[in-house]
Short mmCIF file of C-alpha atoms in Angstrom, two decimals:
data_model
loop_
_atom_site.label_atom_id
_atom_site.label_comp_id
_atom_site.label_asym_id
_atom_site.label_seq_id
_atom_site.Cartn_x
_atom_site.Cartn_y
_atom_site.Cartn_z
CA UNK A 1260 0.00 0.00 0.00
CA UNK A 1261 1.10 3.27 -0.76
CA UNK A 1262 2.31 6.02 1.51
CA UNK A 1263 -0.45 8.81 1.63
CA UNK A 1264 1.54 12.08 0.34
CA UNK A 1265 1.93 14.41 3.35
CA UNK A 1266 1.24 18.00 2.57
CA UNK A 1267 4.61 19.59 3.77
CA UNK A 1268 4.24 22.99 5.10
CA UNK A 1269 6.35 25.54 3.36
CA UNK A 1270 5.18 28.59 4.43
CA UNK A 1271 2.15 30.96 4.26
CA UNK A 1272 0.77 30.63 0.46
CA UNK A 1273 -1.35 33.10 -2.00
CA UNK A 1274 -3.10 31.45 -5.35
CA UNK A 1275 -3.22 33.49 -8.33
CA UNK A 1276 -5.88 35.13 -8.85
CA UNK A 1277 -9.56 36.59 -7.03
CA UNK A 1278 -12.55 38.04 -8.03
CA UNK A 1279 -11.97 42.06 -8.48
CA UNK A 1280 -14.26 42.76 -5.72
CA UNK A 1281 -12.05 41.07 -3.39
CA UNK A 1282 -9.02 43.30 -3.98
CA UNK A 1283 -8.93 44.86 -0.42
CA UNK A 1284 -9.63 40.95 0.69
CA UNK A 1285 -7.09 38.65 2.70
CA UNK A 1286 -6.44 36.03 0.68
CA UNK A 1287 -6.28 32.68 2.71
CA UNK A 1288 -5.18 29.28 0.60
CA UNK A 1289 -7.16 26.50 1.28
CA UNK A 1290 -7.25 24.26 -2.02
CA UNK A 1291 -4.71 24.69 -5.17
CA UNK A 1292 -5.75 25.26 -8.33
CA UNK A 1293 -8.82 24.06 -9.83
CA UNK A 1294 -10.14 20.28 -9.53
CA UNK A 1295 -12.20 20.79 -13.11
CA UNK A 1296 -9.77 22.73 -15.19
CA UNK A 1297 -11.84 21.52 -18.36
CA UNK A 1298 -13.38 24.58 -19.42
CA UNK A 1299 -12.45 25.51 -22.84
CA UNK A 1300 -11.76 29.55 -22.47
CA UNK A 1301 -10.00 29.46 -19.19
CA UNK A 1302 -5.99 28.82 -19.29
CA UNK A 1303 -5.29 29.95 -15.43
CA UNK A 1304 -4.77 26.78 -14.01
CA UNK A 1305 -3.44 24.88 -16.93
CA UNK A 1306 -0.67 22.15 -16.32
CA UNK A 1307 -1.56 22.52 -12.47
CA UNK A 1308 -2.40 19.56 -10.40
CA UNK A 1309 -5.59 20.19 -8.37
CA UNK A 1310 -4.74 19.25 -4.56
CA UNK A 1311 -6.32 20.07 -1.31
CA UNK A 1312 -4.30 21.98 1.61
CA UNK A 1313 -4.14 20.22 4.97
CA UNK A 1314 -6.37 21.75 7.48
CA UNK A 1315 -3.32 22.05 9.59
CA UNK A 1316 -1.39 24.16 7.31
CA UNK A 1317 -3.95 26.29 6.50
CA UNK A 1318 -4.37 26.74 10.54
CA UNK A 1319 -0.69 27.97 10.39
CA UNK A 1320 -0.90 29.98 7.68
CA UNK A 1321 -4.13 31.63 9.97
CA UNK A 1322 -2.10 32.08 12.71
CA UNK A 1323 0.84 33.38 11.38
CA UNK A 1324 -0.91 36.20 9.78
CA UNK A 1325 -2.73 36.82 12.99
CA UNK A 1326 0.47 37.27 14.71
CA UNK A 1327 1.76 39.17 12.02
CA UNK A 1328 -1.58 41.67 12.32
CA UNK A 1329 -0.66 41.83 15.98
CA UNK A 1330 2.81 43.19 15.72
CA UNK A 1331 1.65 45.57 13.08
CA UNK A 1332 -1.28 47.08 15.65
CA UNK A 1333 1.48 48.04 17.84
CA UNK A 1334 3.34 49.59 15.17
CA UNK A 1335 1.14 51.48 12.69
CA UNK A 1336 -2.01 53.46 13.10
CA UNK A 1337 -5.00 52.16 11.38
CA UNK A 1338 -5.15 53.63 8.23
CA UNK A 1339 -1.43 54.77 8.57
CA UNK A 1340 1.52 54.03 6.06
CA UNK A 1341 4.78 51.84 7.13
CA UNK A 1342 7.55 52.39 4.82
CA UNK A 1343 10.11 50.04 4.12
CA UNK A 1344 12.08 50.73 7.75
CA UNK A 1345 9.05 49.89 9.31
CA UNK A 1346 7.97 47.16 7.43
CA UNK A 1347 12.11 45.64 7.92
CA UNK A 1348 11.56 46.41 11.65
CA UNK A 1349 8.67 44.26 11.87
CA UNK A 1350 10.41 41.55 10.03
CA UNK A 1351 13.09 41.20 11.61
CA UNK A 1352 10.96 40.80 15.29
CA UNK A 1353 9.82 37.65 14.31
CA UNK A 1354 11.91 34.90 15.00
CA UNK A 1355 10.10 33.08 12.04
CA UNK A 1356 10.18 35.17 8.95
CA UNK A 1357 7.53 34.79 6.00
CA UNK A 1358 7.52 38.14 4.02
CA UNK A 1359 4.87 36.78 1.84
CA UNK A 1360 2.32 36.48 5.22
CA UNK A 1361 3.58 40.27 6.10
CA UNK A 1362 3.08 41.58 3.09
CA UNK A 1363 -0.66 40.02 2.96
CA UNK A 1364 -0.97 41.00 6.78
CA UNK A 1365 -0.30 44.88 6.02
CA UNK A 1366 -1.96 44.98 3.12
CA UNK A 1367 -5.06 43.84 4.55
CA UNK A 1368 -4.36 45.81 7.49
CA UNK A 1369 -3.87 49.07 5.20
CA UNK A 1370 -7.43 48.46 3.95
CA UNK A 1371 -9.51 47.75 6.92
CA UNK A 1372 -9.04 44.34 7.27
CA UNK A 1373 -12.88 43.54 6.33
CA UNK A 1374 -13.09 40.92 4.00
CA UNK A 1375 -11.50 37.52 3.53
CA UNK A 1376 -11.46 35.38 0.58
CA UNK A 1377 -10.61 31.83 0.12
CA UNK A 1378 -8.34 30.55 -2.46
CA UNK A 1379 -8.35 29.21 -5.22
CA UNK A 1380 -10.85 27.53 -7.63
CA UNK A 1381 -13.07 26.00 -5.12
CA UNK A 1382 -13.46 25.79 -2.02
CA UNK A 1383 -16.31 24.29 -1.26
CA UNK A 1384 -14.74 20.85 -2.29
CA UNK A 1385 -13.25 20.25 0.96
CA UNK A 1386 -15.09 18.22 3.34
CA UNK A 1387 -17.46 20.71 5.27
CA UNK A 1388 -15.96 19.78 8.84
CA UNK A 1389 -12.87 21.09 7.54
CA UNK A 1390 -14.48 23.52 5.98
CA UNK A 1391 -16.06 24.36 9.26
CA UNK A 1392 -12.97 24.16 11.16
CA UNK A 1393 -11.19 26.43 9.26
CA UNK A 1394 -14.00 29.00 8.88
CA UNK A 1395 -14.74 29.00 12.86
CA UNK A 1396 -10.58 29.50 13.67
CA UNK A 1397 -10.81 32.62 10.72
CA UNK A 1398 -13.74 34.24 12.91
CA UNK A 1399 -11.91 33.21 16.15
CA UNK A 1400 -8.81 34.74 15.06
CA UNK A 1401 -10.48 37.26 13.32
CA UNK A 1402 -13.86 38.31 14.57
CA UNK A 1403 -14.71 41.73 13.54
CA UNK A 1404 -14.43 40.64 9.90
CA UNK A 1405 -17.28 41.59 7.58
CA UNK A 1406 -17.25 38.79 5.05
CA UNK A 1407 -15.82 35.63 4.02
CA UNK A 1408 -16.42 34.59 0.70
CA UNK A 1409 -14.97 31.85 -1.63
CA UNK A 1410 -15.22 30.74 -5.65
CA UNK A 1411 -17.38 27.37 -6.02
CA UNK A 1412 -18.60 25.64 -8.95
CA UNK A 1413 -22.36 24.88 -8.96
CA UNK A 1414 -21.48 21.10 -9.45
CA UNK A 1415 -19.62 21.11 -6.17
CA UNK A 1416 -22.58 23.07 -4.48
CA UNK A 1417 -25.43 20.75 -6.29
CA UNK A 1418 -23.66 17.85 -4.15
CA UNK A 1419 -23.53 19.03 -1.00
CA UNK A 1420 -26.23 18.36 1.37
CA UNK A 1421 -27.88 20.94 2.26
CA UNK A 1422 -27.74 20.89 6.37
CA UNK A 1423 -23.76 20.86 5.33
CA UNK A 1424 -24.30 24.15 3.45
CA UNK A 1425 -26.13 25.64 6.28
CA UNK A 1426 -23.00 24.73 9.21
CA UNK A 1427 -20.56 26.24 6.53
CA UNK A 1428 -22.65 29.30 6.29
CA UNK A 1429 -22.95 29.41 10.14
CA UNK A 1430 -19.60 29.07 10.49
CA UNK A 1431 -18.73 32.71 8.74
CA UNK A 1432 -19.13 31.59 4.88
CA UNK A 1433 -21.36 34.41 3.50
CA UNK A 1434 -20.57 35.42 0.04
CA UNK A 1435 -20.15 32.68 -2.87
CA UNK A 1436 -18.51 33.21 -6.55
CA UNK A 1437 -19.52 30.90 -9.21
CA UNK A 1438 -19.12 30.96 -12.57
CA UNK A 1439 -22.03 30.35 -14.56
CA UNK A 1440 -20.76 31.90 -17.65
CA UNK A 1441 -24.13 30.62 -19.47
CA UNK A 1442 -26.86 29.59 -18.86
CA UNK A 1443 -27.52 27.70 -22.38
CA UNK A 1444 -27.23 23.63 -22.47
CA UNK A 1445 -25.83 24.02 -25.89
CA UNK A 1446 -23.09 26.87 -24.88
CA UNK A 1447 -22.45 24.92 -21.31
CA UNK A 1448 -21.53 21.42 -23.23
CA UNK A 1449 -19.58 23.19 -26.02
CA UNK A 1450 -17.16 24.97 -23.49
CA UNK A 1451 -17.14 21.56 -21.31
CA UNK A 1452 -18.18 23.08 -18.11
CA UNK A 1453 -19.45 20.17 -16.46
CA UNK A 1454 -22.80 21.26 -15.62
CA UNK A 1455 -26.37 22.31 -17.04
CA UNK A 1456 -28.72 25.08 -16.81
CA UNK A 1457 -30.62 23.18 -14.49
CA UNK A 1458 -27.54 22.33 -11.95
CA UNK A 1459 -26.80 26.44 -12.17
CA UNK A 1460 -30.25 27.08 -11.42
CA UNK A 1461 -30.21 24.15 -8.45
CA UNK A 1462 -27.06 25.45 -6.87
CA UNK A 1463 -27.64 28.48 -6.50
CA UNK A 1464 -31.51 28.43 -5.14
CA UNK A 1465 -29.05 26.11 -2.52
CA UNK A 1466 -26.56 28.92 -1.54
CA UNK A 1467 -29.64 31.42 -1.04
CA UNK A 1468 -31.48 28.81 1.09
CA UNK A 1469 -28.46 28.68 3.64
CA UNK A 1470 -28.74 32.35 3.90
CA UNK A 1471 -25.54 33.26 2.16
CA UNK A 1472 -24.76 36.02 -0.96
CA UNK A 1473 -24.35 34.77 -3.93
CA UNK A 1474 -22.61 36.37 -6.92
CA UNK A 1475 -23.04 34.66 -10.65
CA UNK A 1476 -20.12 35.65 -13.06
CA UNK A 1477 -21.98 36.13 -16.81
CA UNK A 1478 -19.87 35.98 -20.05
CA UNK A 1479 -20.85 37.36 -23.16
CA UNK A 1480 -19.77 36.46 -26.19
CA UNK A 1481 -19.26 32.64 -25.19
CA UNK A 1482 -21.98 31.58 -27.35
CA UNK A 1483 -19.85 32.65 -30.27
CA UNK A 1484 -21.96 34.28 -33.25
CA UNK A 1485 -23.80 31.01 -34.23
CA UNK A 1486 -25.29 30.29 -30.17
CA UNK A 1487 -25.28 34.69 -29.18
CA UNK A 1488 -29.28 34.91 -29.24
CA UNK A 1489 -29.42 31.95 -27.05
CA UNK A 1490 -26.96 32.56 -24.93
CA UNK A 1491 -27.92 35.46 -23.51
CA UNK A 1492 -31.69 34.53 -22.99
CA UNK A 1493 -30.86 31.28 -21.62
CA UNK A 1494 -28.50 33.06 -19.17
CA UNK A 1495 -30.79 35.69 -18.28
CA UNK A 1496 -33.84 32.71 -18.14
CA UNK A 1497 -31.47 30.91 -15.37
CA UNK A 1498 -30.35 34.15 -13.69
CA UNK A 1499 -34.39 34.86 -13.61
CA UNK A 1500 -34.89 31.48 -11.44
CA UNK A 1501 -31.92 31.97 -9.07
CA UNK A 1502 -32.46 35.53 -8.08
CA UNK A 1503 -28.54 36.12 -7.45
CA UNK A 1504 -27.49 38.90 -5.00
CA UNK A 1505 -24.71 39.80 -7.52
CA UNK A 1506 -24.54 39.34 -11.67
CA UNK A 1507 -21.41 40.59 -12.80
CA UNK A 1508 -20.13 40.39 -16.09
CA UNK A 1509 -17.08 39.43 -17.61
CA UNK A 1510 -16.97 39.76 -21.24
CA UNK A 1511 -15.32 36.76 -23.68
CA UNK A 1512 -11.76 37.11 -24.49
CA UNK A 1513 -10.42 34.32 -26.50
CA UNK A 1514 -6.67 33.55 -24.78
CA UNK A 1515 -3.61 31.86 -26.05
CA UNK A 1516 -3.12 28.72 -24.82
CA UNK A 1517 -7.08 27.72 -24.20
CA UNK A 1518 -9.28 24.68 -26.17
CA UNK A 1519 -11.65 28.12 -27.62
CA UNK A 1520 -8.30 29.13 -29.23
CA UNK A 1521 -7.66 26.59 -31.24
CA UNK A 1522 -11.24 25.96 -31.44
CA UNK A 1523 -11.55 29.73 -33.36
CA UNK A 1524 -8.14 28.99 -35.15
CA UNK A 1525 -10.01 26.11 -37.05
CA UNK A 1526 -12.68 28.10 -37.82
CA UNK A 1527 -14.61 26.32 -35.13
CA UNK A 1528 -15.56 28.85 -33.26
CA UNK A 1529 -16.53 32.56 -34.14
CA UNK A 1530 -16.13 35.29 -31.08
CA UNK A 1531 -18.70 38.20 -31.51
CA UNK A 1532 -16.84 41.70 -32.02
CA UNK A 1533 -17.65 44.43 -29.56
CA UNK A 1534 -20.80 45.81 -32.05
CA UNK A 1535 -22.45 42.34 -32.00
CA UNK A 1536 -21.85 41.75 -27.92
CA UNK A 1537 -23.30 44.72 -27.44
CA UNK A 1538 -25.96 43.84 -28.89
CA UNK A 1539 -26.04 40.56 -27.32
CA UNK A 1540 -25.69 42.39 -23.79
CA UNK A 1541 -28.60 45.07 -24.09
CA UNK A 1542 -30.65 41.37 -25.10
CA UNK A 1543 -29.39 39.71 -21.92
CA UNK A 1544 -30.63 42.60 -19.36
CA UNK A 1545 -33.62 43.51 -21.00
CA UNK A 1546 -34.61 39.20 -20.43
CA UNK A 1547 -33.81 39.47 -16.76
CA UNK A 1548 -37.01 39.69 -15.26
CA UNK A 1549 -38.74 39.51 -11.66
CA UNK A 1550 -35.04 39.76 -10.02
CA UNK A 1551 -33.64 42.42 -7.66
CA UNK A 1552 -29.94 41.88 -8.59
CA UNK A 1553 -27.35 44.36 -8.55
CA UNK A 1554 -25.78 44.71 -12.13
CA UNK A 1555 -21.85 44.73 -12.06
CA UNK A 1556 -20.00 45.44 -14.75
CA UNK A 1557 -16.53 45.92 -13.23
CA UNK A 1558 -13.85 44.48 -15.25
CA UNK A 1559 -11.49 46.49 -18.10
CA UNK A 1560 -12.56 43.52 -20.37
CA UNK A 1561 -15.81 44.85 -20.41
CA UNK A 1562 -17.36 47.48 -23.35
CA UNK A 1563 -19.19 49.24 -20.64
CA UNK A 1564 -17.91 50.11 -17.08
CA UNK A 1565 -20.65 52.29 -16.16
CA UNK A 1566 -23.30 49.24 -16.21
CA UNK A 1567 -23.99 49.40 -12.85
CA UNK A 1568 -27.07 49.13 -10.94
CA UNK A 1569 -30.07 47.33 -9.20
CA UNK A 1570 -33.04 45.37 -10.86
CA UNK A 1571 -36.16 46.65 -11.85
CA UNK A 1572 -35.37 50.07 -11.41
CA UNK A 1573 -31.87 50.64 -13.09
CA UNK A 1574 -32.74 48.11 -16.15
CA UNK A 1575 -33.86 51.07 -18.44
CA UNK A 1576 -30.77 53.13 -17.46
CA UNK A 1577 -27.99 50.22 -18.02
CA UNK A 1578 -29.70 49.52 -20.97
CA UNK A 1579 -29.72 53.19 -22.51
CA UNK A 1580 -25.77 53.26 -21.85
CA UNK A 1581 -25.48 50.65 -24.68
CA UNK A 1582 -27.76 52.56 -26.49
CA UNK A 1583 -25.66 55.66 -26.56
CA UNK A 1584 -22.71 53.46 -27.92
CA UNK A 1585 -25.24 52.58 -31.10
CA UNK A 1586 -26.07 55.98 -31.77
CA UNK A 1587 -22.03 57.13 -32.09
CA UNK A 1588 -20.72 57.95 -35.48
CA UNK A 1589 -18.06 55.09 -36.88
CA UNK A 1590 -15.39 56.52 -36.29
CA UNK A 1591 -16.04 57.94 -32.86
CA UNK A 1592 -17.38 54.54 -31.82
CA UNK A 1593 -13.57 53.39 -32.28
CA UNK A 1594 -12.23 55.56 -30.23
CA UNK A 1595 -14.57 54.72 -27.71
CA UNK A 1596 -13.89 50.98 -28.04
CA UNK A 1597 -9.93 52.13 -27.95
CA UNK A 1598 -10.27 54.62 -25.52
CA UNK A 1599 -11.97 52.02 -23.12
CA UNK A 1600 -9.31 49.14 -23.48
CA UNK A 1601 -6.74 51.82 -22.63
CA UNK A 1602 -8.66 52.51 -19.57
CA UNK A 1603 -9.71 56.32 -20.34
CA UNK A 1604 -13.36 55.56 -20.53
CA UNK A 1605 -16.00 53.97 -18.36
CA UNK A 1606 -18.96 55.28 -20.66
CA UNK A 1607 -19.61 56.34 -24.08
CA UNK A 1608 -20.98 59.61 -22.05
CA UNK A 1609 -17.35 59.81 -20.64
CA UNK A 1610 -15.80 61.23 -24.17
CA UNK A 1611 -17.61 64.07 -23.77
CA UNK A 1612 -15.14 66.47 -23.11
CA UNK A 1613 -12.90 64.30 -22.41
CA UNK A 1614 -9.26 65.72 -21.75
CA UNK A 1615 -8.18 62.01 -23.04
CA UNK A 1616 -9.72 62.17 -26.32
CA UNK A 1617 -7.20 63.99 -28.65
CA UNK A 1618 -4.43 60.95 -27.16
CA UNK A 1619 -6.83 58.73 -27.82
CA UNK A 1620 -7.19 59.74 -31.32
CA UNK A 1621 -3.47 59.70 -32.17
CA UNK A 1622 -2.79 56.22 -30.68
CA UNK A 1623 -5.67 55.31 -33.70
CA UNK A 1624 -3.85 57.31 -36.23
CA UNK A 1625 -0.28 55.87 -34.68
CA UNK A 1626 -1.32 52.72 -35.23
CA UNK A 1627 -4.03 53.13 -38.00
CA UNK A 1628 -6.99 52.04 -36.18
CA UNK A 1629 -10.14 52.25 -38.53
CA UNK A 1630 -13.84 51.03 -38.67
CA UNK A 1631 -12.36 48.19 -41.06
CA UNK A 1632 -9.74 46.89 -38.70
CA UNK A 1633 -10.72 47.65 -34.76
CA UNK A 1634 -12.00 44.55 -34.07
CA UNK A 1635 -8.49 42.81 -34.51
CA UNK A 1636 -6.78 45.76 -32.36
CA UNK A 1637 -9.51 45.02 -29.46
CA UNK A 1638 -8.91 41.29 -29.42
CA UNK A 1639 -5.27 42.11 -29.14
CA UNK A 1640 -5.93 44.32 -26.57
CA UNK A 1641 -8.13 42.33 -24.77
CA UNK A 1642 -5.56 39.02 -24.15
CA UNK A 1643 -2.92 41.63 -22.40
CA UNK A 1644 -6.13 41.49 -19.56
CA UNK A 1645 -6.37 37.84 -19.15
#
């Protein structure tokens, strides 16, 4: 019989990436990578073995950065700034030294130390007394914090049983991130994302039962051109049924490296350019119906920043932002689309006096950005923010 693998502690560790509304989060490692790592348009975790963190590790890694947070209350004012003579102080009182746990602990610390979020793909794959464990030591160690909050794919969720759910969310779990991406059969099979509309729809009626927030991460243009009508009202038909807290949106951008890219290499697979998911987008909110979800559209990836706002009452405003985009001239609709990739616009209402325009405009002419040829540029653009 083999040995069972012991998970060797090595120090306090960070995954790669969070959801952008967890930037002022601490991030706390409790699986690595992602157990699926399937879906077609996704290259983050690629040639990364999936593996779960020992609940004893991630205890140190807890306690470290509570000690960490202690020696820094002595030191620096809430809300003040340690420079590096401060920051080398406080390393250097620690007979143990982990940089990367004192960096997280101060920059958590600079922000208000609110929020936690737990790494990386999913979370919720651990078994819930683990889960538990870890989540009642966080709020032991940590109790004034806010929120803890963790990715989870609906599969994962769909399985667990539902009194489970409930202890995790007891225990301090309160905000969930899942990707639905679609909410279209056809779209979810193509893109191999191991679940249906229905197990979406299931998992997250689950997550709002146990009292907990749940965020649903939209994508347009996944549908490519042939499956964009469908797409977006099978989304917004699932998004309808679940009644998320959150729908944020994270526009399509077809990576290196990824199944979709070789996929749209072959001629497989058409991506939408920014005129057509537009379209597809003002389709996709005006479906969502009978829901009180905010609308977040916070991501550089996306054509509009400034889609932003709360169901019923907002619809007719998000949706006349998209409208303004239709009703720009050619070629001021490019530098809009350019102008918002380089991160000078929010809005097509923001070129309005813009002080950015006129260096918008020569990048186009720099690099001889027309009507013909934008939609190449953006996809360019758009893999730099992958």
């Amino acid at each position: 019989m083999k040995k069972k693998k012991t998970d060797i502690y090595k120090g306090f560790e960070q995954g790669p990436i969070r959801p952008p509304s967890e930037a002022s989060s601490l991030l706390i490692r409790v699986t690595r990578n992602c157990p699926w790592n399937r879906c077609t348009f996704c290259r983050v975790y690629k040639k990364r073995q999936f593996s779960l963190r020992s609940v004893e590790n991630v205890i140190k890694d807890i306690d470290s950065l509570q000690g960490y947070i202690k020696r820094i209350q002595q030191i620096v004012k809430p809300g003040g700034y340690a420079d590096n003579e401060a920051i080398h102080t406080l390393s250097n009182s620690f007979e143990e030294k982990d940089r990367v746990a004192l960096n997280a602990a101060m920059n958590w610390y600079a922000t208000g130390m609110k929020s936690i979020f737990l790494q990386d793909a999913n979370s919720l794959i651990m078994k819930p007394n683990n889960l538990v464990f870890i989540l009642e030591h966080i709020k032991k160690c940590f109790p004034n914090v806010d929120r803890i909050t963790s990715y989870a794919r609906s599969h994962t969720i769909v399985r667990i049983k539902q009194d489970d759910l409930q202890r995790i969310a007891d225990a301090g779990l309160n905000r969930i991130h899942v990707g639905m991406e679609s909410g279209s059969d056809t779209v979810l099979k193509k893109i191999n994302k191991g679940v249906t509309k229905a197990g979406h729809i299931k998992a997250g009626l689950k997550v709002k039962e146990a009292g907990m927030e749940l965020s649903e991460y939209v994508m347009p243009g996944l549908g490519g051109i042939d499956y964009s009508i469908e797409h977006a009202m099978e989304t917004a038909s699932a998004l309808n049924s679940i009644n998320p807290e959150f729908i944020r949106i994270r526009t399509l951008a077809v990576t290196n490296g990824t199944v979709l890219a070789v996929e749209t290499e072959k001629g497989e697979f058409q991506k939408p350019n920014d005129t057509m998911m537009a379209k597809e987008l003002r389709l996709f909110i005006e479906s969502l119906d009978g829901i009180d979800s905010y609308i977040k559209s916070d991501h550089i990836l996306n054509l509009f920043e400034t889609i932003d706002g709360k169901m019923p009452e907002d619809k007719e405003k998000m949706i006349n932002i998209i409208d303004r985009f239709f009703e720009l001239e050619p070629e001021k609709r490019v530098l809009y689309q350019i102008g918002r990739r380089m991160g000078f616009f929010r809005g097509p209402d923001d070129m309005d006096d813009s002080p950015h325009l006129e260096r918008v405009r020569q990048a186009c002419d720099l690099y001889g950005v027309t009507p013909d040829n934008v939609d190449v540029v953006i996809d360019d653009l758009m893999k730099r923010f992958v």
